[in-house]
Tab-separated table of C-alpha atoms in Angstrom:
chain	number	residue	atom	x	y	z
A	65	MET	CA	-0.089	0.075	-0.137
A	66	ARG	CA	1.416	3.384	-0.972
A	67	ARG	CA	1.072	6.011	1.594
A	68	THR	CA	1.935	9.599	2.115
A	69	ALA	CA	3.686	10.563	5.496
A	70	GLY	CA	2.716	13.552	7.496
A	71	VAL	CA	2.586	14.912	10.818
A	72	VAL	CA	-1.119	15.363	12.549
A	73	GLY	CA	-1.363	17.525	15.430
A	74	ALA	CA	-0.443	15.998	18.836
A	75	ALA	CA	0.872	12.885	16.815
A	76	ALA	CA	4.333	14.535	15.940
A	77	LEU	CA	6.134	11.802	17.489
A	78	LEU	CA	4.535	9.158	15.193
A	79	VAL	CA	6.538	7.968	12.315
A	80	PHE	CA	3.432	8.038	10.170
A	81	ALA	CA	-0.077	9.511	10.206
A	82	THR	CA	-1.679	9.193	6.860
A	83	ALA	CA	-5.341	9.504	5.531
A	84	CYS	CA	-6.552	6.930	3.122
A	85	GLY	CA	-9.767	7.654	1.273
A	86	GLY	CA	-12.761	5.369	1.386
A	87	GLY	CA	-14.799	4.896	-1.849
A	88	GLY	CA	-18.399	6.614	-1.866
A	89	SER	CA	-18.399	8.920	0.591
A	90	SER	CA	-16.416	12.579	0.960
A	91	GLY	CA	-15.698	15.108	3.370
A	92	GLY	CA	-17.384	14.580	6.708
A	93	ALA	CA	-20.099	11.930	5.668
A	94	ALA	CA	-17.233	9.130	5.621
A	95	THR	CA	-16.961	7.075	8.795
A	96	LEU	CA	-13.335	7.817	10.210
A	97	VAL	CA	-11.605	4.747	11.191
A	98	GLY	CA	-8.345	4.805	12.820
A	99	LEU	CA	-5.516	2.128	12.406
A	100	VAL	CA	-2.639	2.008	14.761
A	101	THR	CA	0.043	-0.551	14.174
A	102	LYS	CA	3.141	-1.216	15.836
A	103	THR	CA	5.735	-0.028	13.181
A	104	ASP	CA	5.392	0.990	9.685
A	105	THR	CA	8.006	-1.096	8.268
A	106	ASN	CA	7.028	-4.759	9.066
A	107	PRO	CA	5.083	-6.414	6.066
A	108	PHE	CA	2.660	-7.489	8.556
A	109	PHE	CA	1.387	-4.241	9.232
A	110	VAL	CA	1.782	-2.993	5.550
A	111	LYS	CA	-0.657	-5.667	4.800
A	112	MET	CA	-3.058	-4.620	7.270
A	113	LYS	CA	-3.071	-1.447	5.940
A	114	GLU	CA	-3.834	-2.781	2.673
A	115	GLY	CA	-6.612	-4.812	4.147
A	116	ALA	CA	-8.018	-1.609	6.128
A	117	GLN	CA	-8.019	0.491	2.787
A	118	GLN	CA	-9.713	-2.471	0.725
A	119	ALA	CA	-12.437	-2.705	3.488
A	120	ALA	CA	-12.930	1.369	3.500
A	121	THR	CA	-13.466	1.519	-0.386
A	122	SER	CA	-16.053	-1.005	-0.006
A	123	SER	CA	-17.551	0.509	3.212
A	124	GLY	CA	-17.594	4.279	2.378
A	125	ALA	CA	-14.887	4.585	5.343
A	126	THR	CA	-11.843	6.693	5.794
A	127	VAL	CA	-9.074	4.988	7.207
A	128	GLN	CA	-6.100	7.244	9.241
A	129	SER	CA	-3.196	5.227	10.096
A	130	PHE	CA	-0.507	5.632	12.628
A	131	ALA	CA	2.469	3.623	13.407
A	132	GLY	CA	5.404	3.829	15.934
A	133	LYS	CA	9.131	4.338	15.568
A	134	GLN	CA	9.882	0.892	16.769
A	135	ASP	CA	7.786	-2.201	18.109
A	136	GLY	CA	7.188	-1.145	21.781
A	137	ASP	CA	6.687	2.575	21.165
A	138	ASN	CA	3.840	3.322	23.381
A	139	GLN	CA	3.967	6.898	23.562
A	140	SER	CA	3.393	7.015	19.903
A	141	GLN	CA	0.331	4.944	20.122
A	142	VAL	CA	-0.920	7.220	23.090
A	143	ASP	CA	-0.794	10.237	20.537
A	144	ALA	CA	-2.280	8.440	17.854
A	145	ILE	CA	-5.422	7.670	20.066
A	146	GLU	CA	-5.516	11.387	21.334
A	147	ASN	CA	-5.483	12.514	17.974
A	148	LEU	CA	-8.270	10.264	16.554
A	149	ILE	CA	-10.465	11.113	19.418
A	150	ALA	CA	-9.895	14.735	18.632
A	151	SER	CA	-10.656	14.329	14.835
A	152	GLY	CA	-14.113	12.440	15.637
A	153	ALA	CA	-13.030	9.005	14.626
A	154	LYS	CA	-15.850	6.365	15.149
A	155	GLY	CA	-13.608	3.309	16.023
A	156	ILE	CA	-9.945	2.497	16.472
A	157	LEU	CA	-8.116	-0.668	15.317
A	158	ILE	CA	-4.979	-1.245	17.229
A	159	THR	CA	-1.951	-3.513	17.458
A	160	PRO	CA	-0.623	-2.606	20.998
A	161	SER	CA	3.051	-2.046	21.145
A	162	ASP	CA	2.564	-2.537	25.234
A	163	SER	CA	-0.831	-4.398	25.816
A	164	LYS	CA	-0.971	-2.994	29.266
A	165	ALA	CA	0.446	0.556	29.191
A	166	ILE	CA	-1.946	1.396	26.529
A	167	VAL	CA	-4.897	0.476	28.437
A	168	PRO	CA	-5.769	4.022	30.006
A	169	SER	CA	-5.745	5.479	26.479
A	170	VAL	CA	-8.122	2.903	25.215
A	171	ASP	CA	-10.553	3.424	28.348
A	172	LYS	CA	-10.340	6.956	27.375
A	173	ALA	CA	-11.381	6.602	23.606
A	174	ARG	CA	-14.217	4.165	24.790
A	175	GLU	CA	-15.781	6.723	27.392
A	176	ALA	CA	-15.501	9.034	24.329
A	177	GLY	CA	-17.865	6.816	22.508
A	178	LEU	CA	-15.249	5.209	20.128
A	179	LEU	CA	-15.363	1.433	19.372
A	180	VAL	CA	-11.953	-0.045	20.285
A	181	ILE	CA	-10.850	-3.465	18.664
A	182	ALA	CA	-7.408	-5.159	19.183
A	183	LEU	CA	-5.537	-6.425	16.190
A	184	ASP	CA	-3.126	-9.666	16.152
A	185	THR	CA	-2.502	-8.631	19.740
A	186	GLN	CA	-5.139	-8.698	22.673
A	187	LEU	CA	-5.227	-6.040	25.336
A	188	GLU	CA	-4.594	-6.973	28.930
A	189	PRO	CA	-6.659	-7.352	30.097
A	190	ALA	CA	-8.533	-8.630	26.880
A	191	ASP	CA	-12.010	-7.005	27.766
A	192	ALA	CA	-10.320	-3.447	27.970
A	193	ALA	CA	-10.823	-3.552	23.882
A	194	ASP	CA	-14.427	-3.852	22.724
A	195	ALA	CA	-13.186	-6.705	20.732
A	196	THR	CA	-10.314	-8.488	19.451
A	197	PHE	CA	-9.634	-9.939	15.881
A	198	ALA	CA	-6.441	-11.992	15.872
A	199	THR	CA	-4.696	-15.258	15.389
A	200	ASP	CA	-4.922	-17.400	18.425
A	201	ASN	CA	-1.268	-16.810	19.043
A	202	TYR	CA	-0.827	-19.698	21.620
A	203	LYS	CA	-2.141	-21.924	19.029
A	204	ALA	CA	0.398	-20.476	16.334
A	205	GLY	CA	3.177	-21.322	18.821
A	206	LEU	CA	1.795	-24.586	20.000
A	207	LEU	CA	1.924	-25.782	16.305
A	208	ILE	CA	5.525	-24.982	15.637
A	209	GLY	CA	6.393	-26.533	18.992
A	210	GLN	CA	4.634	-29.803	18.086
A	211	TRP	CA	6.276	-29.871	14.859
A	212	ALA	CA	9.584	-29.450	16.541
A	213	LYS	CA	8.955	-32.252	19.055
A	214	ALA	CA	7.991	-34.546	16.342
A	215	LYS	CA	10.996	-33.691	14.008
A	216	PHE	CA	13.500	-33.952	16.623
A	217	ALA	CA	12.026	-37.305	18.058
A	218	LYS	CA	12.154	-38.662	14.609
A	219	ASP	CA	15.605	-37.595	14.103
A	220	GLY	CA	16.579	-38.902	17.770
A	221	LYS	CA	18.062	-35.647	18.620
A	222	GLN	CA	18.322	-34.059	22.034
A	223	ALA	CA	17.261	-30.321	21.861
A	224	LYS	CA	19.257	-27.374	22.849
A	225	ILE	CA	16.758	-24.541	22.540
A	226	ALA	CA	17.223	-20.755	22.191
A	227	LEU	CA	13.999	-18.403	22.449
A	228	LEU	CA	14.189	-15.170	20.240
A	229	ASP	CA	11.232	-13.225	21.414
A	230	LEU	CA	10.188	-9.725	21.102
A	231	ASN	CA	10.821	-7.068	23.884
A	232	PRO	CA	11.502	-6.872	27.462
A	233	ASN	CA	7.605	-5.854	28.079
A	234	GLN	CA	6.035	-9.334	27.529
A	235	VAL	CA	3.121	-8.078	25.879
A	236	SER	CA	0.136	-10.763	25.449
A	237	VAL	CA	1.317	-12.011	21.635
A	238	ASP	CA	4.954	-12.540	22.586
A	239	VAL	CA	4.186	-14.737	25.820
A	240	GLN	CA	1.474	-16.466	23.957
A	241	ARG	CA	3.875	-17.281	21.111
A	242	ASP	CA	6.935	-18.365	23.377
A	243	GLN	CA	4.828	-20.364	26.043
A	244	GLY	CA	2.764	-22.141	23.213
A	245	PHE	CA	6.022	-23.224	21.362
A	246	LEU	CA	7.602	-24.698	24.567
A	247	GLU	CA	4.101	-26.143	25.818
A	248	GLY	CA	3.997	-27.837	22.367
A	249	PHE	CA	7.523	-29.040	22.699
A	250	GLY	CA	6.824	-30.554	25.788
A	251	VAL	CA	8.319	-28.049	28.211
A	252	ASP	CA	6.732	-27.271	31.809
A	253	VAL	CA	6.438	-23.570	31.487
A	254	LYS	CA	5.453	-22.907	35.127
A	255	ASP	CA	3.651	-19.733	34.872
A	256	LYS	CA	1.764	-19.695	31.574
A	257	ASN	CA	1.834	-16.124	31.691
A	258	ARG	CA	5.696	-15.241	31.979
A	259	ILE	CA	8.391	-15.654	29.497
A	260	GLY	CA	11.704	-17.347	31.135
A	261	ASP	CA	10.507	-19.078	34.206
A	262	GLU	CA	11.406	-22.500	32.930
A	263	SER	CA	13.820	-24.684	34.712
A	264	ASP	CA	14.212	-26.979	31.436
A	265	PRO	CA	17.708	-27.970	30.990
A	266	ARG	CA	16.960	-27.818	27.276
A	267	ILE	CA	16.622	-24.354	27.220
A	268	VAL	CA	19.831	-22.396	26.654
A	269	GLY	CA	18.191	-18.979	27.328
A	270	HIS	CA	15.840	-16.322	25.933
A	271	ASP	CA	16.722	-12.849	24.128
A	272	VAL	CA	14.898	-9.917	22.846
A	273	THR	CA	14.967	-9.057	18.859
A	274	ASP	CA	12.316	-6.093	18.548
A	275	GLY	CA	10.962	-8.484	15.890
A	276	ALA	CA	13.446	-7.288	13.472
A	277	PRO	CA	16.182	-8.788	11.551
A	278	GLU	CA	19.006	-6.951	13.154
A	279	GLY	CA	17.776	-7.823	16.449
A	280	GLY	CA	17.249	-11.413	15.608
A	281	ARG	CA	20.736	-11.652	14.365
A	282	THR	CA	22.147	-9.541	17.548
A	283	ALA	CA	20.102	-12.128	19.755
A	284	MET	CA	21.493	-15.152	18.259
A	285	GLU	CA	24.925	-13.859	18.374
A	286	ASN	CA	24.409	-13.539	22.164
A	287	LEU	CA	22.804	-16.976	22.822
A	288	LEU	CA	25.679	-18.754	20.708
A	289	GLN	CA	28.284	-17.452	22.559
A	290	LYS	CA	26.251	-18.689	25.880
A	291	ASP	CA	26.160	-22.400	23.951
A	292	PRO	CA	27.327	-22.952	20.538
A	293	GLY	CA	25.813	-26.397	20.552
A	294	ILE	CA	22.209	-24.490	20.147
A	295	ASN	CA	20.015	-26.799	17.640
A	296	LEU	CA	16.469	-25.406	17.868
A	297	VAL	CA	15.710	-21.763	17.543
A	298	TYR	CA	12.135	-20.278	17.956
A	299	THR	CA	11.479	-16.834	16.883
A	300	ILE	CA	8.697	-14.529	17.642
A	301	ASN	CA	8.529	-13.521	13.857
A	302	GLU	CA	10.034	-14.153	10.426
A	303	PRO	CA	12.136	-10.950	10.299
A	304	ALA	CA	13.814	-12.284	13.543
A	305	ALA	CA	14.226	-15.500	12.039
A	306	ALA	CA	15.952	-14.098	9.013
A	307	GLY	CA	18.301	-12.259	11.456
A	308	ALA	CA	19.102	-15.451	13.263
A	309	TYR	CA	19.817	-17.723	10.351
A	310	GLU	CA	22.546	-15.024	9.316
A	311	ALA	CA	24.184	-15.275	12.577
A	312	LEU	CA	23.863	-18.989	12.367
A	313	LYS	CA	25.369	-18.785	8.832
A	314	ALA	CA	28.244	-16.435	9.941
A	315	ALA	CA	29.047	-19.200	12.637
A	316	GLY	CA	29.022	-21.831	10.061
A	317	LYS	CA	26.100	-23.702	11.651
A	318	GLU	CA	23.104	-22.966	9.418
A	319	LYS	CA	22.724	-26.458	8.563
A	320	ASP	CA	23.003	-27.764	11.998
A	321	VAL	CA	19.989	-25.949	13.443
A	322	VAL	CA	16.335	-26.119	13.019
A	323	ILE	CA	14.263	-22.697	12.999
A	324	VAL	CA	10.484	-22.427	13.804
A	325	SER	CA	8.538	-19.019	13.661
A	326	VAL	CA	5.312	-16.974	13.047
A	327	ASP	CA	3.962	-15.146	10.592
A	328	GLY	CA	3.216	-16.563	7.262
A	329	GLY	CA	4.828	-13.642	5.070
A	330	CYS	CA	5.969	-14.394	1.494
A	331	PRO	CA	9.703	-13.700	2.569
A	332	GLY	CA	9.156	-16.175	5.465
A	333	VAL	CA	7.293	-18.800	3.345
A	334	ASP	CA	10.023	-18.468	0.821
A	335	ASN	CA	12.477	-19.081	3.646
A	336	VAL	CA	10.619	-22.332	4.618
A	337	LYS	CA	10.749	-23.374	0.707
A	338	ALA	CA	14.584	-22.830	0.840
A	339	GLY	CA	14.846	-24.668	4.116
A	340	VAL	CA	16.039	-21.487	6.390
A	341	ILE	CA	12.900	-22.322	8.329
A	342	GLY	CA	11.774	-25.604	9.129
A	343	ALA	CA	8.202	-24.630	9.910
A	344	THR	CA	6.127	-21.335	10.378
A	345	SER	CA	2.605	-20.685	11.344
A	346	GLN	CA	0.782	-18.479	8.622
A	347	GLN	CA	-1.527	-15.660	10.086
A	348	TYR	CA	-3.713	-13.589	8.255
A	349	PRO	CA	-3.133	-9.890	8.904
A	350	LEU	CA	-5.260	-8.446	5.834
A	351	LYS	CA	-8.579	-10.256	7.224
A	352	MET	CA	-7.930	-8.788	10.500
A	353	ALA	CA	-7.994	-5.422	9.334
A	354	GLN	CA	-10.726	-5.928	6.633
A	355	LEU	CA	-13.449	-7.370	9.428
A	356	GLY	CA	-11.985	-4.492	11.653
A	357	VAL	CA	-13.109	-1.532	9.241
A	358	GLU	CA	-16.296	-3.501	8.469
A	359	ALA	CA	-16.954	-3.751	12.176
A	360	VAL	CA	-16.140	-0.148	12.689
A	361	SER	CA	-18.309	0.649	9.828
A	362	LYS	CA	-21.514	-1.160	11.081
A	363	PHE	CA	-21.194	0.323	14.596
A	364	ALA	CA	-21.296	3.806	13.286
A	365	LYS	CA	-24.490	2.914	11.346
A	366	ASP	CA	-26.605	0.963	14.281
A	367	GLY	CA	-24.559	1.008	17.372
A	368	SER	CA	-23.858	-2.779	17.214
A	369	LYS	CA	-20.624	-4.085	18.545
A	370	PRO	CA	-18.726	-7.247	17.200
A	371	GLN	CA	-17.639	-10.414	19.321
A	372	ASN	CA	-13.831	-11.726	19.432
A	373	THR	CA	-12.674	-13.323	16.017
A	374	ASP	CA	-10.239	-16.095	15.707
A	375	THR	CA	-8.881	-14.996	11.946
A	376	GLY	CA	-7.443	-18.381	11.650
A	377	VAL	CA	-3.660	-20.128	11.434
A	378	THR	CA	-1.983	-22.670	9.659
A	379	LEU	CA	1.248	-24.425	9.685
A	380	ILE	CA	3.688	-24.188	6.979
A	381	THR	CA	6.148	-26.665	6.551
A	382	ASP	CA	7.556	-28.974	3.567
A	383	GLN	CA	8.427	-31.411	5.977
A	384	PRO	CA	5.086	-32.651	7.348
A	385	ALA	CA	5.182	-34.488	10.777
A	386	GLU	CA	3.103	-37.350	11.659
A	387	GLY	CA	0.286	-36.029	14.031
A	388	VAL	CA	0.586	-32.014	13.144
A	389	GLU	CA	-1.707	-30.795	10.839
A	390	SER	CA	0.198	-28.640	8.075
A	391	LYS	CA	0.076	-27.188	4.536
A	392	ASP	CA	3.501	-26.913	2.216
A	393	SER	CA	4.911	-23.860	1.348
A	394	ALA	CA	3.303	-23.988	-2.321
A	395	PHE	CA	-0.191	-23.318	-0.030
A	396	GLY	CA	1.785	-20.716	2.136
A	397	LEU	CA	2.751	-18.898	-1.006
A	398	GLN	CA	-0.981	-18.813	-2.362
A	399	ASN	CA	-2.094	-17.303	0.943
A	400	CYS	CA	1.095	-15.154	2.200
A	401	TRP	CA	1.416	-11.424	2.416
A	402	GLY	CA	4.368	-8.977	1.934
């Protein structure tokens, strides 16, 4: 989606604030929908904007998009919500960078009469939003964990596991994917709502990536220094996986390590096809945003509020494991994004 960058009022700290016109209506007649994503660079959020625009065109709405400087930039999202309240938006679709810290701003928006829908990452508590449209992130992690467990059992290998998470904030999407993966692999996670409290000797350690290639590379380098025998790597998303692979390749270990991830973007599925990533859980950001805009448009017309919606997840691998349902990279490429 091609967008024009600009600075809007109180949101001067945002990287981008963009109005995308919806078809059929003009001026104040269109329903204004705010889309607030974590960043403006991750293909996942680019595809989300595309889905929002497609739905706006058919719904007679206008979408105004905001993104933070980096994953974890809560203040930019606070500024975006303030701007959207002042602009008369009917609803906000948000992928929270900090699922706890953003709640007071979400409360303010709802008190002002806006519908707030969390996309991809649920708020904490989840009912702080009117609804959540997202992948079941725990299931996404569970699937890659189950696949990895079956593969290592088949190959007769003992795992040494590195976990490349998002950031220190332990936002819901980060915790759910990490803990789902570990439970799928058969690790006792102790507190299911907390990353890093396991005592399983197979776990070398956790590090954070900001969901970016450079973060993935640095985190992988750090954990390889701790234990060069790592042979299984979980990553929060595919950009982090790409960075981890570069670190493994630089160390001459890329052929000895299995990487699993979550996203289902086209570059990530290409990496499954190439053998860089063993398996990934594909999610569908276009659908999340389309459904979100449609829900806000309906709310603006009749005041009805949506229910939570699971937008689906599919395990993508070219090395199917017995007992774990999956599709191959050809399917993944037909349904990918980015």
